[in-house]
Structure formats: C-alpha cells, structure tokens
Amino acid sequence: MSRITRRKFLGQVAGTAAAASLPNLVFSQSTPSHRRKFNVLFLMSDDMRVELGCYGSMFHARTPNLDALARAGVRFDRNYCQFPLCNPSRASLLTGRPPTKTGVLGNRTDFRKLHPDWTSLPQWFKENGYVSYRAGKIYHGGIDDPKAWTETGDSGGPTDDGRGAPVGRTMVIPSTNAPPQPTNAPAALPQDLSRAAYSDRIVILDGNGEGHGDYHTADRTIEHLRKYKDRPFFIGCGFVKPHSPPTAPQRFFDLYDPQKIKLTPDFAAWPTVPPGFPSAAIRKRNADLFIGRGASEAEAKEVIRAYIASISWVDWNVGRVIAELDRLGLRDNTIIVFTVDHGYQLGEKGKWSKAGSLFEMGTRVPLMMAVPGATGNGQSCYRIVESLDIYPTLVELCGLPQPAGLEGKSLVPLLNNPQAPWDRPAYSVWSEDGTTLHGTAVRTEKWRYAEYGPEGKNGAMLLDPHADPLELKNLAGDPQYAKVCAELSALTRQYAANLGKAETANLNAETQRLTRIER
C-alpha cells in the first residue's frame, strides 16, 4: 500500500482548490469540445543561446524547423533561465522553484537528494495518469529523476563529448596569429586543461550523424511517439548539442562561410572586463572553448561556424521528431514545447562559455510553445518570463491540479494574448563555489541589473538592452540612474536573501557535501 505524505496531501488539496478557482482557458473555436487530455512533447537543447532564425540570429543560423514551430505557436522573445549552468538551471525548471530554494548551485548536486518529497514536472504528469518517457538529456548528465519516468531511454549511442567513442573526425584549427596571453591573465587550471582535450575542439560527424547520441535521441523519441500514440503522454526529448565540442555533419558546416561571419564589436582574444564594468562580470578563465589559449579572429569565426552548424543539426533532428508527430496525426492534441537550459557567449568580451554570465546572452534562452487552439498562436510575446514558469503553465493547460510550492507563474494568459498585462521580472543567479551566491541579476521590461558579492560589494552593472543591445556600457556609476539602481538593488537583495530558506532541513549540509562543481 502506497503511503501519501503530508506534503503531497496538502499539495493535492491546494492544487485542486486552485484549479477550481481558475478561469476557463480561452481557445479558438477550432478546438474540439470533446477530446482526450493534451499530450506534451517537451523538447530541450543544451547551451543554445537565442541564435535561431526566428530570434533574428546574429550569425544568420538556419533553423527552418524551429522557425516553423515558432510560427505555429507563441514565441517568447524574452525568456530567462534562473542560472547560467546546466544542472542548476534544469533543476529549477523541472521543479518550478528558483535555485535559491532548490539549493542546487553546481553541476554535481542532485535535487532529489536534497528534496526527496518534491514532485518534478514529468513526475507530476506520471502521477496524474500520463505515461512519461525520457530520451536524451532532460536532467543534467549523470543525474536523473527515476520517480519522473514510466520509461527511460539513454541516448542510444556515443556523444563524442568525452563520454563515448569518437563518431566523427576532429577538425583542428591552426593557431595562426594566436594572440599572446595578457600578463595579468591567470594560468589555466589543471582540470580545465584536461577538459580541453575533448571540449575545446570541433567535431565533424559522418553521414547524417547516425553514430551520435543526438541522432539516437530523435530516433528513440520517434519510436515512443509511435508506442504511446493512443495514451496521454509526456515525452521529454533532450539534445546535448550545441554544447561543446560543437558538432555536426559536414553538410551543416557547408551552410556557412566563416569569412562572412562578423564578430561583435566587443570581441576579445582573452576574457576581458570592459572599462566601467565590475571585474566579477567576466570570469578570468574560459570553461568550454579557447581554454587556456587566446582566440584569433580566424579561429573565432571557425568556432562560431561550428556552433551554428551544430544548432542547424539540432534543428534538423527536431524536424524529424515533429514530422513523425504530424504523420501520426497527433499535432492537434499535443502541446509542443521547445526550450534550452541557458544561453552562451561566443567571444563577446572574450568569453566562450555560459558559466558566470549574467549578461543577456548568458541567461536569455529560447522558449516557444505550440498549444492546439490557443488564440495567441502565430504571435511573439515580448513580456519578461522565466523558465520556471513552464511547469505551472503545462499543468494548467492539461487540466491538472497545481502542486504546492511552485514559484513560477502560468503563461496561459500570454498564450492566449501575448500582449496581456504582465509585471513580473526575471531573476538569474550565479555561484562560484556551489554554496553561496556571487551574483544576482534581475531583468525588467526596461533594465538588466546585476550585483556581485554580498550586497553588491564586488560591484554592479546596469544595462539598457533596448538602447545598448550588445551591452557595451555600464550605467551603474552614472548619477542620473542612482534611483533606478537603488530600486533594482533592493529586488536582487530580496531575492538573494531567500537562499537556504527551503523546506528541507538538511539542505545546507547536503549542499556543502556536494559542492565540487564540474564546470
């Protein structure tokens, strides 16, 4: 006999009451009045910044399948992750709680060990009558949530990310005119240099990439769409690309001429803090690419080419999955979500990573949701939203009770009217040691503001993304913005003060035990 905990009982009661009080969803008249539960196809990518055609790709990435999905649903232009690192971001999204509450501030902390009674997003669907299946990377690599899935499938093949046998060939870029290391730059750490052997390179796959894990992730997803087509399902399909090393078959590289790639004005050969910015704004070492070495312009263009080729290959695999969904006649009854764990910097300010980036490119991530019959379909939403809003949104759309403890807000009003009033800011945090916060950022309709160190002791930055989209000027020291800074500082400090105020008593002790972060 299964035992229901007090927490779960209260969550069900609160969720049922909340569901009963919700207004009816607004759908177009084309929505069937008598239909079974919506299915959910939950698509994720890794390390993919808003470098898609439908987001006005800076480097002109070709992403026809994701662009089509954006046109079919609502594209959220300004969605922000809660932490620019894989595991903390995914733990936040999948539990509907911010990192300050999950206590997951590094890549080796398992949220389930900290919070055994919490109910994750796919788990909630499973407990409410859905079959749940995972293919590929939904949680961080090496961490999964067994409670969440009816069935799981591994990637089905090697990834060539240092965790499997090679599936293609490594492209070596000659270090022509390699810029010398600045005298004040710190030496690369031993663990960084060991990581560089597999991360800091370009991989060209044979054929269509059939030997790579991402190809098999799409295959496994297609297989289980067929298997579960007659049952309500929540299927998670997670691709590891364009995570380093940037990887794709040759034909996707052939889409791009590196000579036509234009670097941003703030491109730098080495990690560089621009004048007027806090030193903590840019980590002194790169973690993914150009590890312990400088980037010449020619090398930078080749790596950017590889990164967008990798995005195009992910797009192609997404297209394979959605084509099968359509072939099975499931589109009219399936919610399709595409999102990413965090953003990425491609040489802006000399940074080639996501880790520690509280800039737009580090925390702004794609989010598109195609909901059958939603009246906002075909539009873009420019409201500020957060990745942790996805959990309560899917729960409401599928008519499930809202579990207790979620801190996101359902996006259903914006799915029906992308211009609906919305006054919630987005928050992102960073930790260097996995236990304390070293940076907290808030994004409002007008401003991006970040503080570093306790109560901003290590500096602050105020950015105007509208007037300064490349984030070249820090306004925090300008007296005319003192009032704005004071207001936003209060928000960041209030948010940061929530760290450790989760319900699990052993949170801090368990977090400290698992703080060795693998960047």
Short mmCIF file of N, CA and C in Angstrom, two decimals, residues 65 158-159 167-169 203-219 222 239 241 247-255 309-320:
data_model
loop_
_atom_site.label_atom_id
_atom_site.label_comp_id
_atom_site.label_asym_id
_atom_site.label_seq_id
_atom_site.Cartn_x
_atom_site.Cartn_y
_atom_site.Cartn_z
N ASN A 65 13.03 24.37 -39.03
CA ASN A 65 12.04 23.61 -38.27
C ASN A 65 11.62 24.32 -36.99
N PRO A 158 27.14 6.86 -28.70
CA PRO A 158 28.15 7.75 -28.14
C PRO A 158 27.90 9.20 -28.54
N THR A 159 28.28 10.12 -27.70
CA THR A 159 28.03 11.54 -27.96
C THR A 159 29.24 12.27 -28.48
N VAL A 167 32.76 9.49 -33.03
CA VAL A 167 31.77 9.19 -34.06
C VAL A 167 32.00 10.06 -35.29
N GLY A 168 33.09 10.76 -35.35
CA GLY A 168 33.39 11.61 -36.48
C GLY A 168 34.87 11.95 -36.43
N ARG A 169 35.22 13.06 -37.03
CA ARG A 169 36.62 13.47 -37.02
C ARG A 169 36.74 14.85 -36.40
N VAL A 203 33.99 18.95 -33.99
CA VAL A 203 33.79 17.57 -34.44
C VAL A 203 32.86 17.57 -35.66
N ILE A 204 33.34 16.93 -36.73
CA ILE A 204 32.54 16.76 -37.95
C ILE A 204 32.09 15.31 -38.02
N LEU A 205 30.78 15.09 -38.04
CA LEU A 205 30.21 13.75 -38.00
C LEU A 205 30.11 13.13 -39.39
N ASP A 206 30.15 11.82 -39.42
CA ASP A 206 29.94 11.09 -40.66
C ASP A 206 28.45 11.07 -41.01
N GLY A 207 28.15 11.05 -42.31
CA GLY A 207 26.77 10.92 -42.77
C GLY A 207 25.87 11.99 -42.22
N ASN A 208 24.74 11.57 -41.67
CA ASN A 208 23.80 12.48 -41.01
C ASN A 208 23.97 12.50 -39.51
N GLY A 209 25.07 11.93 -39.04
CA GLY A 209 25.31 11.87 -37.61
C GLY A 209 24.70 10.65 -36.96
N GLU A 210 24.48 9.59 -37.75
CA GLU A 210 23.80 8.40 -37.23
C GLU A 210 24.49 7.78 -36.02
N GLY A 211 25.80 7.98 -35.89
CA GLY A 211 26.51 7.38 -34.77
C GLY A 211 26.49 8.20 -33.51
N HIS A 212 25.89 9.37 -33.55
CA HIS A 212 25.92 10.28 -32.40
C HIS A 212 24.67 10.12 -31.55
N GLY A 213 24.81 10.40 -30.26
CA GLY A 213 23.69 10.26 -29.33
C GLY A 213 22.49 11.11 -29.68
N ASP A 214 22.69 12.32 -30.21
CA ASP A 214 21.55 13.17 -30.53
C ASP A 214 20.70 12.59 -31.65
N TYR A 215 21.32 11.94 -32.61
CA TYR A 215 20.56 11.27 -33.66
C TYR A 215 19.69 10.17 -33.04
N HIS A 216 20.28 9.43 -32.11
CA HIS A 216 19.54 8.35 -31.46
C HIS A 216 18.46 8.89 -30.53
N THR A 217 18.69 10.05 -29.94
CA THR A 217 17.64 10.67 -29.12
C THR A 217 16.40 10.93 -29.95
N ALA A 218 16.60 11.47 -31.15
CA ALA A 218 15.45 11.70 -32.04
C ALA A 218 14.81 10.37 -32.43
N ASP A 219 15.61 9.37 -32.74
CA ASP A 219 15.07 8.05 -33.09
C ASP A 219 14.25 7.45 -31.96
N ILE A 222 10.93 9.26 -31.65
CA ILE A 222 10.02 8.83 -32.71
C ILE A 222 9.43 7.45 -32.38
N PHE A 239 18.35 17.15 -26.47
CA PHE A 239 19.56 17.10 -27.28
C PHE A 239 20.73 17.74 -26.53
N LYS A 241 23.50 18.95 -28.01
CA LYS A 241 24.13 19.99 -28.81
C LYS A 241 23.29 21.26 -28.81
N THR A 247 29.42 20.27 -32.79
CA THR A 247 29.43 19.02 -33.55
C THR A 247 28.29 19.02 -34.55
N ALA A 248 28.57 18.56 -35.77
CA ALA A 248 27.53 18.43 -36.80
C ALA A 248 28.10 17.67 -37.98
N PRO A 249 27.23 17.08 -38.81
CA PRO A 249 27.69 16.52 -40.08
C PRO A 249 28.21 17.62 -41.01
N GLN A 250 29.01 17.22 -41.96
CA GLN A 250 29.67 18.17 -42.85
C GLN A 250 28.68 19.08 -43.57
N ARG A 251 27.54 18.54 -43.99
CA ARG A 251 26.63 19.35 -44.80
C ARG A 251 26.07 20.55 -44.03
N PHE A 252 26.07 20.46 -42.71
CA PHE A 252 25.61 21.61 -41.93
C PHE A 252 26.72 22.65 -41.80
N PHE A 253 27.97 22.22 -41.79
CA PHE A 253 29.08 23.16 -41.86
C PHE A 253 29.06 23.89 -43.20
N ASP A 254 28.68 23.18 -44.24
CA ASP A 254 28.69 23.75 -45.59
C ASP A 254 27.66 24.87 -45.76
N LEU A 255 26.74 24.99 -44.83
CA LEU A 255 25.75 26.07 -44.91
C LEU A 255 26.37 27.44 -44.65
N ALA A 309 26.45 25.56 -37.03
CA ALA A 309 26.22 24.31 -37.75
C ALA A 309 25.60 23.28 -36.81
N SER A 310 26.08 23.25 -35.57
CA SER A 310 25.53 22.34 -34.56
C SER A 310 24.08 22.67 -34.26
N ILE A 311 23.76 23.96 -34.19
CA ILE A 311 22.37 24.37 -33.99
C ILE A 311 21.50 23.90 -35.15
N SER A 312 22.02 24.07 -36.38
CA SER A 312 21.24 23.64 -37.55
C SER A 312 21.00 22.13 -37.54
N TRP A 313 21.98 21.38 -37.03
CA TRP A 313 21.78 19.93 -36.94
C TRP A 313 20.74 19.57 -35.87
N VAL A 314 20.76 20.27 -34.74
CA VAL A 314 19.70 20.07 -33.74
C VAL A 314 18.35 20.38 -34.37
N ASP A 315 18.27 21.48 -35.10
CA ASP A 315 17.02 21.85 -35.76
C ASP A 315 16.54 20.74 -36.69
N TRP A 316 17.47 20.13 -37.42
CA TRP A 316 17.12 19.04 -38.33
C TRP A 316 16.55 17.85 -37.55
N ASN A 317 17.15 17.52 -36.43
CA ASN A 317 16.65 16.42 -35.61
C ASN A 317 15.29 16.75 -35.00
N VAL A 318 15.11 18.00 -34.58
CA VAL A 318 13.79 18.42 -34.10
C VAL A 318 12.76 18.24 -35.21
N GLY A 319 13.14 18.60 -36.43
CA GLY A 319 12.24 18.44 -37.56
C GLY A 319 11.83 16.99 -37.78
N ARG A 320 12.76 16.06 -37.58
CA ARG A 320 12.43 14.64 -37.73
C ARG A 320 11.37 14.22 -36.72
#
